[in-house]
mmCIF file of C-alpha atoms in Angstrom:
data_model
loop_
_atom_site.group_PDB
_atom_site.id
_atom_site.type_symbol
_atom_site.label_atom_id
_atom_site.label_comp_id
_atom_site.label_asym_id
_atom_site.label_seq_id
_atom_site.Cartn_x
_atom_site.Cartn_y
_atom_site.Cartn_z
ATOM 1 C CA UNK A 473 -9.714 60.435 -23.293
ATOM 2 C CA UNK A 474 -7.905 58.850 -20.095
ATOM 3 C CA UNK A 475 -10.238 60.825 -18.018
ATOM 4 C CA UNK A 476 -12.876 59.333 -19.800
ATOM 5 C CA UNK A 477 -11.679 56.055 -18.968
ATOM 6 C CA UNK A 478 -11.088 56.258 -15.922
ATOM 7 C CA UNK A 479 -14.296 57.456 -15.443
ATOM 8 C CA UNK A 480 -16.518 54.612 -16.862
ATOM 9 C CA UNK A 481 -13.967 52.177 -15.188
ATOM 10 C CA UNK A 482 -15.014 53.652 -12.330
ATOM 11 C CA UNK A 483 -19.005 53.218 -12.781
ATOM 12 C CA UNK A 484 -18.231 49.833 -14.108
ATOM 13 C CA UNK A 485 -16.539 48.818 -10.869
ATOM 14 C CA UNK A 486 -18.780 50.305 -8.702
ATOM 15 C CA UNK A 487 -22.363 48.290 -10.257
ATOM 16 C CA UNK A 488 -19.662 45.319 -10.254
ATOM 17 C CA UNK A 489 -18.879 45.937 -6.538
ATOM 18 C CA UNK A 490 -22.752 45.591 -6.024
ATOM 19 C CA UNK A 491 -22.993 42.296 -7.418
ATOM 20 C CA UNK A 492 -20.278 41.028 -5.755
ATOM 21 C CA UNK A 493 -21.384 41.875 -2.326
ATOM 22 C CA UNK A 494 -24.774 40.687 -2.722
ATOM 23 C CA UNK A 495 -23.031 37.229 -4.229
ATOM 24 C CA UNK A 496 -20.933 37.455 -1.147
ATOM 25 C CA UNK A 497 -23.823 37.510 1.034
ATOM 26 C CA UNK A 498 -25.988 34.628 -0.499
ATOM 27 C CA UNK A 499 -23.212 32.207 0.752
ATOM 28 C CA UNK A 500 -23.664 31.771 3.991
ATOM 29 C CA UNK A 501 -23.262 28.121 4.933
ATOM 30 C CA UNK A 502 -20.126 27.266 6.990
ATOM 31 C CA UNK A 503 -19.484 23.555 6.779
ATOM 32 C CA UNK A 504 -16.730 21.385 6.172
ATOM 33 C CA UNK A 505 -15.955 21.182 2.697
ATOM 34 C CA UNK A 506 -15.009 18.234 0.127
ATOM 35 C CA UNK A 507 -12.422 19.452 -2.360
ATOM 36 C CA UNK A 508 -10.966 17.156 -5.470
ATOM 37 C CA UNK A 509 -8.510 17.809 -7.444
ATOM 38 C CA UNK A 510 -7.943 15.860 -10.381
ATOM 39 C CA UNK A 511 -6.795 15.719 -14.178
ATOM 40 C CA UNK A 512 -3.888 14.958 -15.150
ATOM 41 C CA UNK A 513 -1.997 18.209 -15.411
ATOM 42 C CA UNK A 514 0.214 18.984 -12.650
ATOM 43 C CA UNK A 515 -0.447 20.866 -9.311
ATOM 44 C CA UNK A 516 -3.282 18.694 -7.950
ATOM 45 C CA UNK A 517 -0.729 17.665 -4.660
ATOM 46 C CA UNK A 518 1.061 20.964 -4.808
ATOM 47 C CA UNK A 519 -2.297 22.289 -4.411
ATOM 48 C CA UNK A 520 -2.967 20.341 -1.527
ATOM 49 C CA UNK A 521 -0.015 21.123 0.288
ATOM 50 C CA UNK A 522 -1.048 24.564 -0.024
ATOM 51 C CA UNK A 523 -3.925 24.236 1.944
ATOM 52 C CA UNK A 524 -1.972 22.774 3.954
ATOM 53 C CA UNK A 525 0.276 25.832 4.663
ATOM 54 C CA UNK A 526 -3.169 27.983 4.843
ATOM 55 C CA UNK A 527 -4.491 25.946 7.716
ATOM 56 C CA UNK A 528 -2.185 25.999 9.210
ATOM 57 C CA UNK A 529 -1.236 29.403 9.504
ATOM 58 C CA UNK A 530 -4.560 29.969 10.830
ATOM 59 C CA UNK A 531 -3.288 27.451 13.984
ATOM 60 C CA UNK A 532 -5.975 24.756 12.495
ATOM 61 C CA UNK A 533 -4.958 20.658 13.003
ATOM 62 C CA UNK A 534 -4.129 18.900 9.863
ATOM 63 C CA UNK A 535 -3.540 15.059 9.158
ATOM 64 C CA UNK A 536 -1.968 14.117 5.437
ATOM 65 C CA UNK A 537 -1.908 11.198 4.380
ATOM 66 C CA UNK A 538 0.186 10.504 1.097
ATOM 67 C CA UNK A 539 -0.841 7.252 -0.461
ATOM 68 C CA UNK A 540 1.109 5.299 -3.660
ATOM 69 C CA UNK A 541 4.413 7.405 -3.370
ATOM 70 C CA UNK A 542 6.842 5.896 -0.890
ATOM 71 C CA UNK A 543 9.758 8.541 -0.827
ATOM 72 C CA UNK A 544 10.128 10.262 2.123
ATOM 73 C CA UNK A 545 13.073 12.694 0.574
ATOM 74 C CA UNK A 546 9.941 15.197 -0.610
ATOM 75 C CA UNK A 547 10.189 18.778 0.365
ATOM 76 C CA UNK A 548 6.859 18.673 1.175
ATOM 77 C CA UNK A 549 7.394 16.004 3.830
ATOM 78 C CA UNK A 550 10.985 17.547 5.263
ATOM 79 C CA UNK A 551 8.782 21.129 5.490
ATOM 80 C CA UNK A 552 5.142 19.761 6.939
ATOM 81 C CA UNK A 553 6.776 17.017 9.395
ATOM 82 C CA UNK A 554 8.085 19.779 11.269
ATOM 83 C CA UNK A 555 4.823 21.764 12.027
ATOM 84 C CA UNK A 556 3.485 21.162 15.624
ATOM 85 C CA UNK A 557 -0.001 20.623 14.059
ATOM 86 C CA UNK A 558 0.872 18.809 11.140
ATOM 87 C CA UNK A 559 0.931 15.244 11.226
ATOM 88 C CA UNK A 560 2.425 13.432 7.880
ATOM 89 C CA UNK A 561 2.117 9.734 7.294
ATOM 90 C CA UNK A 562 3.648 8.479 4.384
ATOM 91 C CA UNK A 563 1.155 5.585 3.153
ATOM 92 C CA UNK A 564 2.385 3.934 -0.314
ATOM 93 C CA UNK A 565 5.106 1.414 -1.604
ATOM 94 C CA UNK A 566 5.642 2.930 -4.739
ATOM 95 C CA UNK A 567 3.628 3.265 -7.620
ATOM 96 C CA UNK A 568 2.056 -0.164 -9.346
ATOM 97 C CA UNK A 569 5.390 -0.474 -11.519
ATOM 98 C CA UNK A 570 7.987 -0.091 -8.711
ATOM 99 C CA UNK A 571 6.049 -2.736 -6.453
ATOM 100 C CA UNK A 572 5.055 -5.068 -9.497
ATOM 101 C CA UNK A 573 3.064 -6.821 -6.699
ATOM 102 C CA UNK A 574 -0.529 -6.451 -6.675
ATOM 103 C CA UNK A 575 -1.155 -8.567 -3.473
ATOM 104 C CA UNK A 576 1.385 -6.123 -1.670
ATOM 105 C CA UNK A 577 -0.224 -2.912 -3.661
ATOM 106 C CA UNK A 578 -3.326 -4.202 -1.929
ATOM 107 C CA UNK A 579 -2.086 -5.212 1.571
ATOM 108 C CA UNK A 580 -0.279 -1.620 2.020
ATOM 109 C CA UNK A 581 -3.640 0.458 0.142
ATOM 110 C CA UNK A 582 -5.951 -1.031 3.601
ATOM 111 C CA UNK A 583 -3.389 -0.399 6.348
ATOM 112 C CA UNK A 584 -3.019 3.441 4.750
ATOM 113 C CA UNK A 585 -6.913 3.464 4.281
ATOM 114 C CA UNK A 586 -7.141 2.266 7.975
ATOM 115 C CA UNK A 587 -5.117 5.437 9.059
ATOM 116 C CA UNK A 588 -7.296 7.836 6.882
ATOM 117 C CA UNK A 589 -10.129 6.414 8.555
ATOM 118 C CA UNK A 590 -9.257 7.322 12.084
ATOM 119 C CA UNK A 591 -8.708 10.844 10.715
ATOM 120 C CA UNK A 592 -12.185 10.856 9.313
ATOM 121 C CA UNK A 593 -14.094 9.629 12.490
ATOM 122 C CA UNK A 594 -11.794 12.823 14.540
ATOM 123 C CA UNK A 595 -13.123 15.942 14.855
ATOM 124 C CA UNK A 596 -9.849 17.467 16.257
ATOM 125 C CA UNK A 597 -8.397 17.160 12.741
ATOM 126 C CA UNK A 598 -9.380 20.291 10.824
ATOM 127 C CA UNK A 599 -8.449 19.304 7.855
ATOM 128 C CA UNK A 600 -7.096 15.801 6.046
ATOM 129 C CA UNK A 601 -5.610 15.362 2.951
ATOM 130 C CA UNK A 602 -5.911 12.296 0.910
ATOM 131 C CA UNK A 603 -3.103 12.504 -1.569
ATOM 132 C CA UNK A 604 -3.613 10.176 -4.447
ATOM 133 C CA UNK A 605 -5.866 8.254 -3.216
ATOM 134 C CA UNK A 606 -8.491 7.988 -6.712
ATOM 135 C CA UNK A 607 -5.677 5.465 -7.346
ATOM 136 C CA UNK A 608 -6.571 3.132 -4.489
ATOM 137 C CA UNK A 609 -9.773 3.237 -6.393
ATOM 138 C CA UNK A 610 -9.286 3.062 -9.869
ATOM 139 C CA UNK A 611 -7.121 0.024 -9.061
ATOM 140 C CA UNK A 612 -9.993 -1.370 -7.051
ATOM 141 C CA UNK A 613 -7.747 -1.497 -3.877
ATOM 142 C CA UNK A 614 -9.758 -0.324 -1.565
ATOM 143 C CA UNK A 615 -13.881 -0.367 -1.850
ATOM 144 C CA UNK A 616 -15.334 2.676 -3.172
ATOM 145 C CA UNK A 617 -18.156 2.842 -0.994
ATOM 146 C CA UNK A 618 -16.686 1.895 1.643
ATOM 147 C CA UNK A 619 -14.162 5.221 1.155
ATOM 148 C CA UNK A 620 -17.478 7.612 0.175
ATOM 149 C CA UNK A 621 -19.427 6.245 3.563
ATOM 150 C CA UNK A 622 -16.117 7.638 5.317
ATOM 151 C CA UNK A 623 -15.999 10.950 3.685
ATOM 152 C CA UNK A 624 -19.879 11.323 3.919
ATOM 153 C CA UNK A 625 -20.097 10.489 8.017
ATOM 154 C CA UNK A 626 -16.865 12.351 8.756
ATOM 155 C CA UNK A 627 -17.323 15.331 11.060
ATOM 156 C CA UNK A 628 -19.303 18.274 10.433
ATOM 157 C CA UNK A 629 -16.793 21.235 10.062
ATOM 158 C CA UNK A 630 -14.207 18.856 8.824
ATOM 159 C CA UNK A 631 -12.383 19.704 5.452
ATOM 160 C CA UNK A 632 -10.942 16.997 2.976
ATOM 161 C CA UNK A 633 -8.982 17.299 -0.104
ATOM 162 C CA UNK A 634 -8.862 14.741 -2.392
ATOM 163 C CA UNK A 635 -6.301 14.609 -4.738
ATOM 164 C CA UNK A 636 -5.170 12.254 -7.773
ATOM 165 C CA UNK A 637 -6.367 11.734 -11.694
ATOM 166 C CA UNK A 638 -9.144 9.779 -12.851
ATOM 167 C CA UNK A 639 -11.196 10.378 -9.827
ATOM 168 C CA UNK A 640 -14.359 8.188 -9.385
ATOM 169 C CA UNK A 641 -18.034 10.172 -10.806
ATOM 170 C CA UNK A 642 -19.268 9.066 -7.049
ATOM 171 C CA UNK A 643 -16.555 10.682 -5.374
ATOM 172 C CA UNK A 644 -16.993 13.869 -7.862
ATOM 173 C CA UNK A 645 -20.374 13.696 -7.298
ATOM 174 C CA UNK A 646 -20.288 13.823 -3.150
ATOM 175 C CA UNK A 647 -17.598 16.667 -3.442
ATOM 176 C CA UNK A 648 -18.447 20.445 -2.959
ATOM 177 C CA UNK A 649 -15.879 21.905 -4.934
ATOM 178 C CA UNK A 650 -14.219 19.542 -7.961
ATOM 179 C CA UNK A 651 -10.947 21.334 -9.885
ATOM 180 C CA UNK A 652 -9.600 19.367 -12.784
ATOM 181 C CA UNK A 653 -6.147 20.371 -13.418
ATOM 182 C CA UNK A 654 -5.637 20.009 -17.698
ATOM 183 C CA UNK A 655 -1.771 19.570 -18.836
ATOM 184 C CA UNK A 656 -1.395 21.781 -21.511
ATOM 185 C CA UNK A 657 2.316 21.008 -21.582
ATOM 186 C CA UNK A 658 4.771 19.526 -19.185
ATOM 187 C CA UNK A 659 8.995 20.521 -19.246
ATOM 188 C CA UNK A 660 9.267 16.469 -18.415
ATOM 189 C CA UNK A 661 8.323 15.845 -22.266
ATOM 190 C CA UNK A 662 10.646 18.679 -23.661
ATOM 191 C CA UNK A 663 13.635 16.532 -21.732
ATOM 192 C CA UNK A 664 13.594 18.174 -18.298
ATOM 193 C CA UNK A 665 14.423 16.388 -15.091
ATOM 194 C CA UNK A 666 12.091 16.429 -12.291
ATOM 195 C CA UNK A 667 14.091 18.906 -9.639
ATOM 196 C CA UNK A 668 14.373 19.395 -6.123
ATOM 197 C CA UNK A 669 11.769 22.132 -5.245
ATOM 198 C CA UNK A 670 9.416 21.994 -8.125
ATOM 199 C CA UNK A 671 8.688 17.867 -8.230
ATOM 200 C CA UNK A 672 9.614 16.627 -5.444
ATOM 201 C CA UNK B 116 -8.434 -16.989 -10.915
ATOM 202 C CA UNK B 117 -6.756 -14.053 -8.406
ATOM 203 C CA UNK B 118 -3.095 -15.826 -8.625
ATOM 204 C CA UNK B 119 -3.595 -15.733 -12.613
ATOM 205 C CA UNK B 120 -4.688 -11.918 -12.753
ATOM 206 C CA UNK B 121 -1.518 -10.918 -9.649
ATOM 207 C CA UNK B 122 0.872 -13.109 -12.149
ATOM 208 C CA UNK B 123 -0.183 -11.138 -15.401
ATOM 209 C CA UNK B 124 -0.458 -7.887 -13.347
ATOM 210 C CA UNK B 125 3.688 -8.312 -12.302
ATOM 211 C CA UNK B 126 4.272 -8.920 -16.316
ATOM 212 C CA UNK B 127 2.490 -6.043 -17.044
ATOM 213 C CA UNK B 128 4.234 -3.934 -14.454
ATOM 214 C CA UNK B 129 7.701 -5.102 -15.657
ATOM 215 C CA UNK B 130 7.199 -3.819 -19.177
ATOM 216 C CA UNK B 131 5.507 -0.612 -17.739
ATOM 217 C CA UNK B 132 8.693 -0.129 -15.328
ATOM 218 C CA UNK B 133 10.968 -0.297 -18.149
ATOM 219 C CA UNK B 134 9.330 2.262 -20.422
ATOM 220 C CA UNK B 135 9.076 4.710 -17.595
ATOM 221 C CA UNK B 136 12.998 4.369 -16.582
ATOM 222 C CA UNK B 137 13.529 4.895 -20.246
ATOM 223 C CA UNK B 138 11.274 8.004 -20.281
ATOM 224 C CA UNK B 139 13.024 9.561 -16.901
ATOM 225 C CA UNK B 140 16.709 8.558 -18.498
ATOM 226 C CA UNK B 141 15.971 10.545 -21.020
ATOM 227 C CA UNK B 142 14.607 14.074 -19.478
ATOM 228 C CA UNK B 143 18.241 15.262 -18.070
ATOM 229 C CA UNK B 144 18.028 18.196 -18.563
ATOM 230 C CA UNK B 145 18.246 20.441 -15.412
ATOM 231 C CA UNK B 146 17.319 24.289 -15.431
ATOM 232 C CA UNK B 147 14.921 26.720 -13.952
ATOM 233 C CA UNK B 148 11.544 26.205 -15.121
ATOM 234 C CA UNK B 149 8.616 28.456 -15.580
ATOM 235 C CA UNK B 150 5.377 27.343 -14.498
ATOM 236 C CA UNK B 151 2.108 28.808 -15.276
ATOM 237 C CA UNK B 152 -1.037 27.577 -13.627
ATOM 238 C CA UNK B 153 -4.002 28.984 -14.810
ATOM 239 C CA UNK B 154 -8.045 28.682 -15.585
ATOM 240 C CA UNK B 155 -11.187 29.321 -13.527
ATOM 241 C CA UNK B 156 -10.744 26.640 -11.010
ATOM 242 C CA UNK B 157 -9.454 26.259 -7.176
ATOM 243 C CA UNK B 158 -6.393 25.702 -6.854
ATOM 244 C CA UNK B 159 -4.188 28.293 -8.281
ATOM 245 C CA UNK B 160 -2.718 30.227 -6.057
ATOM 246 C CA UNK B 161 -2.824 27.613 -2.942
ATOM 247 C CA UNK B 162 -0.483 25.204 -6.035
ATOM 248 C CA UNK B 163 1.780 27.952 -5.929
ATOM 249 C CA UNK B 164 1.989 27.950 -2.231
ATOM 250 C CA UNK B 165 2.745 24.104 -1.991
ATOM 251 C CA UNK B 166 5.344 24.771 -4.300
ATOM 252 C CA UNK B 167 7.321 27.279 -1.632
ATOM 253 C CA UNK B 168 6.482 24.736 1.214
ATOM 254 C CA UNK B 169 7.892 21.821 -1.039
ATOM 255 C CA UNK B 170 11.203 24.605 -2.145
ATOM 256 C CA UNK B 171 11.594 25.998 1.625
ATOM 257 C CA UNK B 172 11.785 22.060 2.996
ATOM 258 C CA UNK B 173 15.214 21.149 0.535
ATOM 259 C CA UNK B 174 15.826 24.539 2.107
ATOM 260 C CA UNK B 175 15.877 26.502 -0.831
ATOM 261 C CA UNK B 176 15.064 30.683 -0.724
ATOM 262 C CA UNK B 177 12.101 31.729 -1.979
ATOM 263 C CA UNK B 178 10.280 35.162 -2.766
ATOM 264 C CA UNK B 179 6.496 35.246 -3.161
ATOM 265 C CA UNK B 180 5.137 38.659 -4.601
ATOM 266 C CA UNK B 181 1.077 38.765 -4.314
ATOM 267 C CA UNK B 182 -0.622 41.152 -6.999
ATOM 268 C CA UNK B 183 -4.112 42.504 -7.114
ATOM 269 C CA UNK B 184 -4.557 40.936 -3.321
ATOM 270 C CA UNK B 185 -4.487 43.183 -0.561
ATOM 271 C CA UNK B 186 -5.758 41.262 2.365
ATOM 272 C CA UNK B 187 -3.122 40.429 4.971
ATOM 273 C CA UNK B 188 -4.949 38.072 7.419
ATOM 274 C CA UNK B 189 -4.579 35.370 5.288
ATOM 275 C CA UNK B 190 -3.787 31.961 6.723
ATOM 276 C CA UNK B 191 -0.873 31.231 3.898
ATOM 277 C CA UNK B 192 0.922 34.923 4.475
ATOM 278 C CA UNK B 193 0.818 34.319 8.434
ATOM 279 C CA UNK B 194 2.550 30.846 8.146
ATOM 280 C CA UNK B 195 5.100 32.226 5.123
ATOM 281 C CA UNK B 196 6.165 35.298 6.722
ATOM 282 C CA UNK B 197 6.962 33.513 9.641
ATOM 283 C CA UNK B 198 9.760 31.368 7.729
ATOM 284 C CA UNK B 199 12.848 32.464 7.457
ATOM 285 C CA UNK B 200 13.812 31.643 3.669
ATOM 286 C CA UNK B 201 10.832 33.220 2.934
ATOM 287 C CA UNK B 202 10.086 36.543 1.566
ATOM 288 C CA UNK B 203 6.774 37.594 1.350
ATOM 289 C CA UNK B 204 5.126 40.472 -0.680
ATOM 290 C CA UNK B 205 1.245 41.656 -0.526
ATOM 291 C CA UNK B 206 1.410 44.063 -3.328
ATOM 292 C CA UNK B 207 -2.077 44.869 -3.819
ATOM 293 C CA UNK B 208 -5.124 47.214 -3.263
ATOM 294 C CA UNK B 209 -7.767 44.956 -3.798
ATOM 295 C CA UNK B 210 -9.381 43.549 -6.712
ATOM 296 C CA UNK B 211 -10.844 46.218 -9.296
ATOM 297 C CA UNK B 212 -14.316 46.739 -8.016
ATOM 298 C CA UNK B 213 -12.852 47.362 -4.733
ATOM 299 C CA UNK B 214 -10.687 50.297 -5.605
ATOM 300 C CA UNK B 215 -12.866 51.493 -8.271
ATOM 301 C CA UNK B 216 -9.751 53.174 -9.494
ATOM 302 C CA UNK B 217 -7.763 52.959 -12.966
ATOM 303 C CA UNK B 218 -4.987 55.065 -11.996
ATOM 304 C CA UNK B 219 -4.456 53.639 -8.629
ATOM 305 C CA UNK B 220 -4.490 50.099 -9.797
ATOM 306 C CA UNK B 221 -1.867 50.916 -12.301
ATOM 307 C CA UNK B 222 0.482 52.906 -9.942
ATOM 308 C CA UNK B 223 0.210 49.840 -7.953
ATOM 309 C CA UNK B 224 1.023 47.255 -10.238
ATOM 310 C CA UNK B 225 3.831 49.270 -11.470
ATOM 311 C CA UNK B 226 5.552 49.620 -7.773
ATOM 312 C CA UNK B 227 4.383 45.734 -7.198
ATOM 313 C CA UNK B 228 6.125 44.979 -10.450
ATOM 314 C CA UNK B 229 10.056 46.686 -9.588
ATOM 315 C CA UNK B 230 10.002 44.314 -6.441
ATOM 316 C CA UNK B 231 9.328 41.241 -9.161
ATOM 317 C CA UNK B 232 11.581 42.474 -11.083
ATOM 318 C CA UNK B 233 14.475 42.812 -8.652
ATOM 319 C CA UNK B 234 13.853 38.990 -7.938
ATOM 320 C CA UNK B 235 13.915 37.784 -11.165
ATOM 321 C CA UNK B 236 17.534 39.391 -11.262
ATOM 322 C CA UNK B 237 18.598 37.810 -8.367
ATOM 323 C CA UNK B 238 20.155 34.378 -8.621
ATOM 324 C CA UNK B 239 19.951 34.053 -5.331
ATOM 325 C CA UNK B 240 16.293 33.513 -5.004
ATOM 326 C CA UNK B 241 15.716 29.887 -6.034
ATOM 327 C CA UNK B 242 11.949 30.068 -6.278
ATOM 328 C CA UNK B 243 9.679 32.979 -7.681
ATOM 329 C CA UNK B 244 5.956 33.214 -7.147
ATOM 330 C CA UNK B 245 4.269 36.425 -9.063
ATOM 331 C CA UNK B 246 0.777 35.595 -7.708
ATOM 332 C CA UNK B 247 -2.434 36.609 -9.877
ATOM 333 C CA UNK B 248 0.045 38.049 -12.587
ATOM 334 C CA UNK B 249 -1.781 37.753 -15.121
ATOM 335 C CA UNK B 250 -4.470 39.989 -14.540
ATOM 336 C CA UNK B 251 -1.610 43.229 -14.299
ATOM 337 C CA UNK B 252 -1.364 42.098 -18.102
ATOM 338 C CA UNK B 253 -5.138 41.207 -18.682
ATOM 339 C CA UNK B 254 -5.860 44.795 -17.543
ATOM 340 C CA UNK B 255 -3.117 46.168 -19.579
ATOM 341 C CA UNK B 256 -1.491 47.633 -16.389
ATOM 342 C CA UNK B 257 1.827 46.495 -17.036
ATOM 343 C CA UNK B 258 3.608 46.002 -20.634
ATOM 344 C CA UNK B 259 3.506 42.622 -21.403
ATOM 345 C CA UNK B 260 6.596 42.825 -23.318
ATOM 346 C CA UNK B 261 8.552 44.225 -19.873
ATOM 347 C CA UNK B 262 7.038 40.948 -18.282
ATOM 348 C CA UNK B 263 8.199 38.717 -20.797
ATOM 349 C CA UNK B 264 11.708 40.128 -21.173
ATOM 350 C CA UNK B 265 12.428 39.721 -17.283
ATOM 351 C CA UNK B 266 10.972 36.256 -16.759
ATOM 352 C CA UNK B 267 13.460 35.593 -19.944
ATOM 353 C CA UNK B 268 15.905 37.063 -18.841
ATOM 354 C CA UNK B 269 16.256 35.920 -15.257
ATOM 355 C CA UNK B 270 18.828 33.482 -13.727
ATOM 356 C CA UNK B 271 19.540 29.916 -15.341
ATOM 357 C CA UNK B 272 18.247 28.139 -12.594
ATOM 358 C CA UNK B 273 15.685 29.985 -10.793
ATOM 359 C CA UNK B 274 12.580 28.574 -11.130
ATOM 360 C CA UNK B 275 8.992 30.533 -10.900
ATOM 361 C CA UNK B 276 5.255 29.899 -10.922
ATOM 362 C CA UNK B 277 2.766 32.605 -12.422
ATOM 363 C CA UNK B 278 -0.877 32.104 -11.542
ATOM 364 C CA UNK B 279 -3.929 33.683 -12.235
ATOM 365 C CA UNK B 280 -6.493 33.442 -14.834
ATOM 366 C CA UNK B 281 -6.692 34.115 -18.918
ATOM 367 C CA UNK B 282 -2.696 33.390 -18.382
ATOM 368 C CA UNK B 283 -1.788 35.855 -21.933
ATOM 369 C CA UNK B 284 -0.514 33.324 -25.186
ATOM 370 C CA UNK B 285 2.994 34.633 -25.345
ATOM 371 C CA UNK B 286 2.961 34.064 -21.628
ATOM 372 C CA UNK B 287 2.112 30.343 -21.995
ATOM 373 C CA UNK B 288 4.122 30.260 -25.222
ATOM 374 C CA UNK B 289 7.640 30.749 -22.998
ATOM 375 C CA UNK B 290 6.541 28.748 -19.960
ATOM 376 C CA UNK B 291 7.420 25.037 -19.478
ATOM 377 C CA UNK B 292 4.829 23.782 -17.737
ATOM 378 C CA UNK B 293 0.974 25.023 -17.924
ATOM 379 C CA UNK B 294 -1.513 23.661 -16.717
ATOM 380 C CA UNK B 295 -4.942 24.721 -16.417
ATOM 381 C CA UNK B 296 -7.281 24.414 -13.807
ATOM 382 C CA UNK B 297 -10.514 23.887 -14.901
ATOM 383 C CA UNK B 298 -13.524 24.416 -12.696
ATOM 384 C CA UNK B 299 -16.408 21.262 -12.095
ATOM 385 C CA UNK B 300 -18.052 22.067 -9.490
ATOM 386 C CA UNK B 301 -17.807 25.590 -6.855
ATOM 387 C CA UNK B 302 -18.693 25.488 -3.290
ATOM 388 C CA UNK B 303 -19.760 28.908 -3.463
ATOM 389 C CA UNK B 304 -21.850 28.461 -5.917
ATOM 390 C CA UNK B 305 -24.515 26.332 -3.724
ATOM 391 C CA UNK B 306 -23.765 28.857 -1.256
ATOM 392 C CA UNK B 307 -21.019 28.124 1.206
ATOM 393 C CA UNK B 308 -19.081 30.931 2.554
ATOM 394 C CA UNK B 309 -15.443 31.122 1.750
ATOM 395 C CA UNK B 310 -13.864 29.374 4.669
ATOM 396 C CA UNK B 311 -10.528 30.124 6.848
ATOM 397 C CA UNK B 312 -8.253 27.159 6.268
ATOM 398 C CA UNK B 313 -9.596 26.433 2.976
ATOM 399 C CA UNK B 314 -10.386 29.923 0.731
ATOM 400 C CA UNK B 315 -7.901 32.131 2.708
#
């Protein structure tokens, strides 16, 4: 009987080996790629960050820029800050309720936006991530198509990841791969802290 | 007109500030949580990975075991292994079709599985990642129940993240966080290559 099993797993795997290789072989364009992440579950920045790490350990140049959040006591930012080829600029003022100031909100969104658009126009930067920046334009804080001209001209081989919920149909629409991270439940609404390590 | 909308934008903001400060007074409770990330989207396993950057910068210790996997050029298990909190695992042969062998797989998983296990009895490991887990209980390699019992049973405060897809029900039952990553839109699928920096 195990035999048996064993032995149509093994034809199985073999005809799916098959279609995998010739899937494997129909994608062939290398390009730079435009990844979002949205939803509102969590993960979309964590995710981020760990493209981050994978870039880096293959010795590839990497801008971040974090926009809304304004702490600089993240792990992420004590751990990335320290790469040689990871440069980590810390962009926001807090979120809309911490700044109650939507001049300020405003002000602080174009001087970030200003630094995301250097990254954009460099080829040397491998890969940039935009960390929560659908806020900047569900907010209206920046111009939308002023952001999608950016990401569309940016250089060839250049990767972006996009992260943040709510993010604009344009911006879904000019992406080449969209993930939208669903909560199906969060240990914050059963009463647990956000901790060192796992939030922050 | 603009000074009316800022003016009823820092009311707004006030009330919102309030009702979050109430929200985060209330979640105090502090313990290891269990995170499950799962669905057919991006973003899985590099989430996990942000999560050990994000643990190794507050200088925590982390242990990452990789199932299924067995591909060790990868640009996250170069820059990992090369940390020294860090303790990284490739446990793998390969995904099914590439071993084309039942028995195999499950000897494997099983050896893969008494390094996990060892972790998640070791208070001294702040962090867990069991990478593409769920398919060693999708594919019935390991008992579920012996999964269940030693992510129950492991240290207070040691926190881990389980990815992989068609995460089991009892598996999201005793986790505290799930989310699931749904997939939009798949570079791959208008045929781009998987890319270094971004897929691996």
């Amino acid at each position: 009987m195990t035999d048996k099993k064993n032995a149509y797993h093994k034809v199985r795997m073999e005809r799916k080996k098959t279609q995998i290789d010739a899937s494997i072989a129909k994608a062939n364009i290398e390009k730079g790629i435009l990844l979002v992440i949205t939803g509102n579950g969590k993960g979309k920045s964590t995710s981020a960050f760990g493209m981050v790490a994978r870039a880096l350990g293959h010795d590839l140049k990497v801008g971040v820029c974090q926009f809304i959040k304004s702490r600089t006591d993240t792990g992420e930012e004590a751990f990335f800050s320290a790469q040689p080829n990871c440069e980590w600029h810390v962009l926001g003022d807090g979120f809309t309720w911490d700044t109650q100031n939507r001049e300020q909100d405003i002000a602080t969104s174009e001087r970030g936006w200003q630094i995301a658009e250097k990254m954009l126009s460099d080829p040397s930067y491998d890969l940039v991530v935009l960390d929560e920046l659908t806020y900047l334009l569900s907010y209206d804080y920046i111009d939308k198509q002023r952001v999608l001209s950016a990401l569309q001209a940016r250089p060839e081989m250049q990767h972006v990841v996009v992260t943040g919920r709510s993010a604009a149909a344009e911006l879904k629409e000019i992406a080449d791969t969209v993930s939208e991270i669903q909560e199906v439940k969060h240990a914050y609404k059963s009463g647990v802290k956000a901790q060192i390590g796992v939030d922050f």
